[in-house]
CSV table of C-alpha atoms in Angstrom, one decimal:
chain,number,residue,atom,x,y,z
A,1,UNK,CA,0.0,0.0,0.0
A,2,UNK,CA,2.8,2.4,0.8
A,3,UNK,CA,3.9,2.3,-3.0
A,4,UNK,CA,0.1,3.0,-4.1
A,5,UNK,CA,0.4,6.1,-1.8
A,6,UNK,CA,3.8,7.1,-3.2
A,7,UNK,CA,2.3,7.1,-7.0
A,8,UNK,CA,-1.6,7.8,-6.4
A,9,UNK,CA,-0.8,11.1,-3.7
A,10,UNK,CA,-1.3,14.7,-5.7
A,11,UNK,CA,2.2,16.1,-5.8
A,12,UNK,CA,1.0,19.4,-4.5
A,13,UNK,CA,-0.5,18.4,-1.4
A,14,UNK,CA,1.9,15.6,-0.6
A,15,UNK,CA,2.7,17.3,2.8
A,16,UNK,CA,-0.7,16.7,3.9
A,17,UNK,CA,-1.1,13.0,3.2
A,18,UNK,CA,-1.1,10.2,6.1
A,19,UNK,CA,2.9,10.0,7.0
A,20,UNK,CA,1.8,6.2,6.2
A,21,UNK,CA,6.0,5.2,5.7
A,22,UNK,CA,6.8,7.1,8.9
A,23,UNK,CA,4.3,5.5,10.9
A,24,UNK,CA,5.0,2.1,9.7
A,25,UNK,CA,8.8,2.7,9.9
A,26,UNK,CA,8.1,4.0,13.9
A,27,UNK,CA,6.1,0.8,14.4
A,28,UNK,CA,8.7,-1.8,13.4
A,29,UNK,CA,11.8,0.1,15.0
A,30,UNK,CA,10.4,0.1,18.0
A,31,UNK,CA,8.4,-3.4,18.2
A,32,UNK,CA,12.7,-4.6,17.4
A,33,UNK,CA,13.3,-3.2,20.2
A,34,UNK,CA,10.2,-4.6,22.3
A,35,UNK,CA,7.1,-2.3,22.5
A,36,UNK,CA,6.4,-0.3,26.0
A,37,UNK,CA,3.4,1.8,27.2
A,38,UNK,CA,5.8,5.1,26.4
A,39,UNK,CA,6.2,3.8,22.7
A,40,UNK,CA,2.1,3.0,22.7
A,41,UNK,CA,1.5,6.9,23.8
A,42,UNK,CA,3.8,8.5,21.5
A,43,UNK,CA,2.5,6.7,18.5
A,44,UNK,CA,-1.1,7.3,19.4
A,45,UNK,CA,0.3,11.0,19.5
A,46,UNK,CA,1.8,10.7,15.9
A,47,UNK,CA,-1.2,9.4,14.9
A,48,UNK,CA,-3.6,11.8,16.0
A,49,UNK,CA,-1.5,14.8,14.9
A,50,UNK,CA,-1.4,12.8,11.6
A,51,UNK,CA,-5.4,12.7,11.4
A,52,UNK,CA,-6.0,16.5,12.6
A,53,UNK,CA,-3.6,17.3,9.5
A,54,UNK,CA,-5.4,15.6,7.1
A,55,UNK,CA,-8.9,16.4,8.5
A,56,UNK,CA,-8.0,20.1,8.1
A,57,UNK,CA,-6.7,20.1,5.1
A,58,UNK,CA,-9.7,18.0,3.7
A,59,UNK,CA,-11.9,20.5,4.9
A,60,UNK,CA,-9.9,23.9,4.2
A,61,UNK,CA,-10.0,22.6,0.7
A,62,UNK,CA,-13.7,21.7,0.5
A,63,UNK,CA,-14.4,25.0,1.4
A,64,UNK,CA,-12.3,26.8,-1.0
A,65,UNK,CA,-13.7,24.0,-3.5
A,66,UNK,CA,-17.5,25.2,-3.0
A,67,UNK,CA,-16.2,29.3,-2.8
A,68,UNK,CA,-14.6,28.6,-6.2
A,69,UNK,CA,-18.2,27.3,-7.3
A,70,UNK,CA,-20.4,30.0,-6.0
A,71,UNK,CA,-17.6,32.7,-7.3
A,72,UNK,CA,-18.2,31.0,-10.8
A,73,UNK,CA,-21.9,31.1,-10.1
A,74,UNK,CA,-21.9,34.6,-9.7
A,75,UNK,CA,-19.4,35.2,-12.7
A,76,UNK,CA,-21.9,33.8,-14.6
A,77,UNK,CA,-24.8,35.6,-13.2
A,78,UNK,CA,-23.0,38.5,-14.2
A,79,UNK,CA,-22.2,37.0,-17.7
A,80,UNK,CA,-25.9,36.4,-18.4
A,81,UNK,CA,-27.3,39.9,-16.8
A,82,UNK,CA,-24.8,42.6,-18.9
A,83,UNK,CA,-25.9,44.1,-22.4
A,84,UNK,CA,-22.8,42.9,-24.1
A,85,UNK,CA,-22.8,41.0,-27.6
A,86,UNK,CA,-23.8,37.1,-27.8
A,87,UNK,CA,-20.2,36.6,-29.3
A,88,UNK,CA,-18.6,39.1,-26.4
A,89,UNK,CA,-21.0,36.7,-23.6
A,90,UNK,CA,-19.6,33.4,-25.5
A,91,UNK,CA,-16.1,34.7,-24.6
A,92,UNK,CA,-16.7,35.9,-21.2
A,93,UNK,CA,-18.3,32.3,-20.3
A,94,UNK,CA,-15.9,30.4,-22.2
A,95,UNK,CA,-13.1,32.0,-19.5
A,96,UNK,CA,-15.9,30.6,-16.4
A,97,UNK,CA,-15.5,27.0,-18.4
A,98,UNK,CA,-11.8,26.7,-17.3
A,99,UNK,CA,-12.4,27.4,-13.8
A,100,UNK,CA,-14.9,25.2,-13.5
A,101,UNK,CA,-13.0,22.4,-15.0
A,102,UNK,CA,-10.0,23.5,-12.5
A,103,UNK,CA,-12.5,22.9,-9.9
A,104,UNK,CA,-13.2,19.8,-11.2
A,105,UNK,CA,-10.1,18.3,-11.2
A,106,UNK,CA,-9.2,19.5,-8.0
A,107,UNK,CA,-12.5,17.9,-6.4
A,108,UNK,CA,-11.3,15.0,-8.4
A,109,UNK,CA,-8.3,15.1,-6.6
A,110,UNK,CA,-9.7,15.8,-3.4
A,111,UNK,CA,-12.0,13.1,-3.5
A,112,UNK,CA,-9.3,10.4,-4.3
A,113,UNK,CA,-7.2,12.5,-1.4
A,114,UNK,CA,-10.2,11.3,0.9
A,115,UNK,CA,-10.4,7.6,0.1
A,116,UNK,CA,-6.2,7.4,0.1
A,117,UNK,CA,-5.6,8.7,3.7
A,118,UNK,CA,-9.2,7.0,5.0
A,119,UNK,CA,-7.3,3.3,3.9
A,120,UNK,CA,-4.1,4.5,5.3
A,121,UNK,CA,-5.1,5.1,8.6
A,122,UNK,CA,-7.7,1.8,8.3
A,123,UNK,CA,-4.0,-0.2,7.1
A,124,UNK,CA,-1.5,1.6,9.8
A,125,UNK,CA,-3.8,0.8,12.9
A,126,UNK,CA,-4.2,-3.1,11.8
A,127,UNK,CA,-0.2,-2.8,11.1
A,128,UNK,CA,-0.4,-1.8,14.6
A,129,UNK,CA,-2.2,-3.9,16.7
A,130,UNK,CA,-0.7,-6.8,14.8
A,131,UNK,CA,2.9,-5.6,15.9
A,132,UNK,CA,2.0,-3.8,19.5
A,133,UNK,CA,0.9,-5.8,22.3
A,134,UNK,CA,-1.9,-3.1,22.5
A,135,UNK,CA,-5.5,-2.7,20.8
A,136,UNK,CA,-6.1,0.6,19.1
A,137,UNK,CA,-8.7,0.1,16.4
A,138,UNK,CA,-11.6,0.8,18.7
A,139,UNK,CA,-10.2,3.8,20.5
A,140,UNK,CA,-9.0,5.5,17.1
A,141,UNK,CA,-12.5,4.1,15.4
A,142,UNK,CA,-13.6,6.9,18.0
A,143,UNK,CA,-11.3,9.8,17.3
A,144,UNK,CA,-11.8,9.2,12.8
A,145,UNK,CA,-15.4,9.3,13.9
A,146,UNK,CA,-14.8,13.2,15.7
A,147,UNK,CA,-12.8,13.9,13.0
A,148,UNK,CA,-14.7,12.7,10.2
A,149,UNK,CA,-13.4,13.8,7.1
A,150,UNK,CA,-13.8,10.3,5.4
A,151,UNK,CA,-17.9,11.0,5.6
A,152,UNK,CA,-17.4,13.8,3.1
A,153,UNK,CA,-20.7,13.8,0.4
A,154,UNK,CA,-19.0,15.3,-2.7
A,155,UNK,CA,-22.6,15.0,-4.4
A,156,UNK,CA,-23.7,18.7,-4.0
A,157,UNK,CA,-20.7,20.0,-5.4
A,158,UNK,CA,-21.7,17.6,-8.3
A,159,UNK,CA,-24.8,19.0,-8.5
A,160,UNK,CA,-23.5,22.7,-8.7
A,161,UNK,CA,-20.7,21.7,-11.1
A,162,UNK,CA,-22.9,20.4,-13.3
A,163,UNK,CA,-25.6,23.0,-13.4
A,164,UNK,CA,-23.1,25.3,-14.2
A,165,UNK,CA,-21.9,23.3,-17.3
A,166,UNK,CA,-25.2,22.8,-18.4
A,167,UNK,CA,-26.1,26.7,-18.3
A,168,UNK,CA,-22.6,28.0,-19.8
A,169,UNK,CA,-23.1,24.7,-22.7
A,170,UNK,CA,-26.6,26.5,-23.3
A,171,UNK,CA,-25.4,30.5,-23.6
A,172,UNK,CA,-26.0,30.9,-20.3
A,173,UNK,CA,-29.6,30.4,-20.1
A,174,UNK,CA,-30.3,27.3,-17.5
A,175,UNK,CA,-32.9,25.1,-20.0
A,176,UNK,CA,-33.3,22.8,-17.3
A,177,UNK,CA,-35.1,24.9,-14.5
A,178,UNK,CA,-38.2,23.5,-13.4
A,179,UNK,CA,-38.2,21.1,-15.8
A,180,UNK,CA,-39.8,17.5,-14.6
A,181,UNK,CA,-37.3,14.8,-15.7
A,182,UNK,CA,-40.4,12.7,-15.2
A,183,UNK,CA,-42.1,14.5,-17.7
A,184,UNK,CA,-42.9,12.1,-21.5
A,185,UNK,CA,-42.3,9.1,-19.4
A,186,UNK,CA,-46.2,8.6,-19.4
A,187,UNK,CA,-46.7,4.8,-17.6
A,188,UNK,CA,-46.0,2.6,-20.2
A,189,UNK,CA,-42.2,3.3,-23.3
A,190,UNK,CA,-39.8,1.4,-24.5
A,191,UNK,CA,-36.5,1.9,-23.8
A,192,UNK,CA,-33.1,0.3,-24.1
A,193,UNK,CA,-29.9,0.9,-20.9
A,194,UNK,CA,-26.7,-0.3,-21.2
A,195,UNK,CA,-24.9,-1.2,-18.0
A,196,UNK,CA,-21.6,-1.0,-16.8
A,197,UNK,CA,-19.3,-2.3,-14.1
A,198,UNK,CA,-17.1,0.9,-12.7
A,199,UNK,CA,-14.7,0.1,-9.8
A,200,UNK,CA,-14.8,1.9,-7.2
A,201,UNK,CA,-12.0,3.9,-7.3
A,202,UNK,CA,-13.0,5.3,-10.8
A,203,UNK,CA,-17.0,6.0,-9.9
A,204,UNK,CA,-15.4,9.8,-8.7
A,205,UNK,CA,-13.9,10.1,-12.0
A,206,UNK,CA,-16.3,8.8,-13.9
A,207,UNK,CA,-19.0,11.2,-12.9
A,208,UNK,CA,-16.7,14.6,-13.2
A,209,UNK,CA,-16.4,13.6,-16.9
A,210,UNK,CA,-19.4,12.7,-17.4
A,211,UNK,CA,-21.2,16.0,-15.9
A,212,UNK,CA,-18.9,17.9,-18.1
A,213,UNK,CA,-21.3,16.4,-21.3
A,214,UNK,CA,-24.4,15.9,-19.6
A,215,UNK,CA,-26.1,17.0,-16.6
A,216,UNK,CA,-26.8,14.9,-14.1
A,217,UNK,CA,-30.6,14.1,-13.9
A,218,UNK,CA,-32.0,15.9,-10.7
A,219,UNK,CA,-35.1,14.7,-8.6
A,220,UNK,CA,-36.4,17.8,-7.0
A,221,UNK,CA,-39.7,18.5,-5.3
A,222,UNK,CA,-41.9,21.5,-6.6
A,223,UNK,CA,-40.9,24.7,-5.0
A,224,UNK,CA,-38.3,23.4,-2.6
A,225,UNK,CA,-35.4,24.8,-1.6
A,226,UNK,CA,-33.5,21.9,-0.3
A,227,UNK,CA,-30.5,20.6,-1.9
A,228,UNK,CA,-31.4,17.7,-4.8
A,229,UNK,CA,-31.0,14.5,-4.3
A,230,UNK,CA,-30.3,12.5,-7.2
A,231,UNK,CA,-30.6,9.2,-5.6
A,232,UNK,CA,-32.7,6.6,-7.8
A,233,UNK,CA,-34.0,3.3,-5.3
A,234,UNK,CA,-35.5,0.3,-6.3
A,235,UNK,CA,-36.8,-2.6,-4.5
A,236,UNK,CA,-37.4,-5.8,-6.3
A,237,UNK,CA,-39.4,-8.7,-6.0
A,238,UNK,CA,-39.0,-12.3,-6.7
A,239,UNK,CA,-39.8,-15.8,-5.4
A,240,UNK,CA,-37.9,-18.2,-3.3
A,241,UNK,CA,-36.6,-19.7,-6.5
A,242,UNK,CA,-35.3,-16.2,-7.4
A,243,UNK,CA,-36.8,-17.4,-11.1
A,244,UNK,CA,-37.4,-13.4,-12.2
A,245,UNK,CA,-33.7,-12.7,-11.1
A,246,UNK,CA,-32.3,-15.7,-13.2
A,247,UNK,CA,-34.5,-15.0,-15.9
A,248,UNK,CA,-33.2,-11.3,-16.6
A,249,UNK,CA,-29.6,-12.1,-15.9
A,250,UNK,CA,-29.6,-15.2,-18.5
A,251,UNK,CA,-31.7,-12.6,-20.6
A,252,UNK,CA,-34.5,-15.2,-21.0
A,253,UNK,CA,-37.3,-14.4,-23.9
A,254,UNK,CA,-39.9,-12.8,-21.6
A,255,UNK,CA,-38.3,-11.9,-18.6
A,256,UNK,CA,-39.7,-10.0,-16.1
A,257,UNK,CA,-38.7,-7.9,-13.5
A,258,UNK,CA,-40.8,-6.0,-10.7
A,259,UNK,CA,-39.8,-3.6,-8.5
A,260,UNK,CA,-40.6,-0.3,-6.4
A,261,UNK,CA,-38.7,2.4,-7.5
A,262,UNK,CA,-38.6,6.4,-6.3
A,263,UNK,CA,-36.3,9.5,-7.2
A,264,UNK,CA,-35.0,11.4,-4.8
A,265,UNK,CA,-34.6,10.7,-0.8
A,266,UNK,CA,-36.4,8.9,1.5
A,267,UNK,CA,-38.8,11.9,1.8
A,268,UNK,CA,-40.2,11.4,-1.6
A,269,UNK,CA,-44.2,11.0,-1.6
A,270,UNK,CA,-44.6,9.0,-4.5
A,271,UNK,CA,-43.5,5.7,-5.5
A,272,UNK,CA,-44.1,3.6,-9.0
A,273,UNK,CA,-44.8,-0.3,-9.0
A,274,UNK,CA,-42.7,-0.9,-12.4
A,275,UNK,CA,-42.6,-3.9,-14.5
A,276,UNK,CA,-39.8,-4.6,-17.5
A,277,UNK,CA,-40.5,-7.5,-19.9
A,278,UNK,CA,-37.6,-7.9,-21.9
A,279,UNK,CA,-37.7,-9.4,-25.4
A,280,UNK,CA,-34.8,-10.7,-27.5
A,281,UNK,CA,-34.1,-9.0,-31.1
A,282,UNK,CA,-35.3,-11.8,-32.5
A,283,UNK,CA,-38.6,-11.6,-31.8
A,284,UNK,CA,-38.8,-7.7,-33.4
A,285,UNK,CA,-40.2,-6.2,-30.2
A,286,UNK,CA,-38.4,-3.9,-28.0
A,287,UNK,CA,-38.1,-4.7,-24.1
A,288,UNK,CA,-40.8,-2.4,-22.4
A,289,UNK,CA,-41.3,-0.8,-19.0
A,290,UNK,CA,-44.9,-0.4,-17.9
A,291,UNK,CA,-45.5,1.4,-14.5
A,292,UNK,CA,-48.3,3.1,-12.1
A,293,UNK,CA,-47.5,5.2,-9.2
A,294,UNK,CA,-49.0,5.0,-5.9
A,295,UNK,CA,-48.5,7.4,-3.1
A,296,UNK,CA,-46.5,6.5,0.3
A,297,UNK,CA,-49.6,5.9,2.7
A,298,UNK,CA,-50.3,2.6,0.2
């Protein structure tokens, strides 16, 4: 692991990453040498000056991450407002699209910051109470928890990155306010997915350059203020057999599958009873979805 770190870290923040070679280097010197109750407190005291470094550098860097946003916000505000020429607006937004892609690769970057020093930490402590006659994992479970940069939802600074693509994309002009993504679904269409497997470490990635072509699809209630949630769940249903799960993974003529499904959190009011049929080319028909909502209380 302490070669990943070495070639994964973000050259300009690699004073701010877990000491992981330190750490491990302090362990083993000392354990040589037999472990004491001195050597136990100053590594817990390396260790915790270790996480309050990397806690406030997570954070210091989320919030400069989300003032860079709302400056661009109000760039383009600006942009949008003035009398100048389309062309002169074109230009003026077209500066606003390199910051925000600087953005993006630094939330990139602090993202993967986040899931490198949360495995170091999880990898020095089970180093340690392998090689120390003492147990920390439960102790230090408690101090990550106080300190919890780990938990960090980088999914509203999606959402803002990628409203602001979609507006400076479009001119300036936001097409997608208010619109329903619901909306031409009806309860019965056809339509065709294609899924992919993304590990991971790459789902981060992934979604910044995605955003950057198309906006991410946002659930929100009418005239709320709350953040979006873009969360899609689904609840699905089978027998003991699990016959309708078989049936759509060997992509069976006629397979079925029937779920629950709602957009947004666990606040949402309404929720659809769905069922997909799938049908094989051969057949000509196209694999359907056919669907009814029903409201919470049911």
């Amino acid at each position: 692991f302490g070669q990943q770190l070495r070639e994964s870290l973000f050259p300009d923040w690699k004073f701010y990453y877990v000491d992981y070679a330190g750490l491990k280097k302090f362990l083993y010197e000392r354990a040589d040498k037999g472990y004491t109750a001195d050597d136990e407190a100053e590594f817990v005291k390396l260790l915790d000056g270790e996480l309050e470094k990397v806690n406030s550098f997570q954070q210091t860097k989320s919030s400069e991450m989300k003032r860079r946003i709302e400056y661009c916000e109000k760039q383009v505000a600006l942009i949008t407002a003035n009398t100048a020429t389309d062309q002169a607006k074109r230009e003026q937004l077209s500066v606003i699209e390199k910051e925000i892609d600087a953005v993006i690769s630094e939330v990139y970057e602090l993202a993967k910051f986040t899931r490198l020093n949360f495995t170091a930490f999880l990898k020095i402590v089970k180093k340690h109470d392998k090689n120390a006659p003492f147990m920390l994992k439960p102790t230090f479970t408690v101090r990550m928890n106080s300190r919890p940069f780990f938990k960090e939802n980088f999914d509203e600074l999606l959402l803002e990155l990628s409203r602001l693509y979609n507006i400076v994309r479009n001119g300036g002009v936001d097409v997608d306010q208010n619109r329903d993504p619901q909306s031409g679904n009806g309860q019965n269409f056809v339509r065709q997915t294609t899924k992919y497997w993304v590990h991971p470490d790459n789902v981060m990635e992934l979604k910044l350059y995605i955003l950057k072509y198309l906006p991410v699809l946002i659930y929100r209630k009418k005239d709320s203020d709350d953040v979006p949630n873009p969360a899609i769940t689904s609840i699905y249903y089978d027998n003991q057999d699990l016959d309708l799960y078989q049936g759509r993974i060997e992509k069976s003529e006629g397979a079925e599958a029937i779920r629950l499904r709602w957009y947004g959190g666990m606040d949402s009011t309404e929720i659809f009873v769905e069922r997909k049929t799938h049908h094989e080319d051969w057949t000509g028909e196209k694999s359907v979805k056919e669907r009814f909502s029903i409201k919470e209380k049911y």
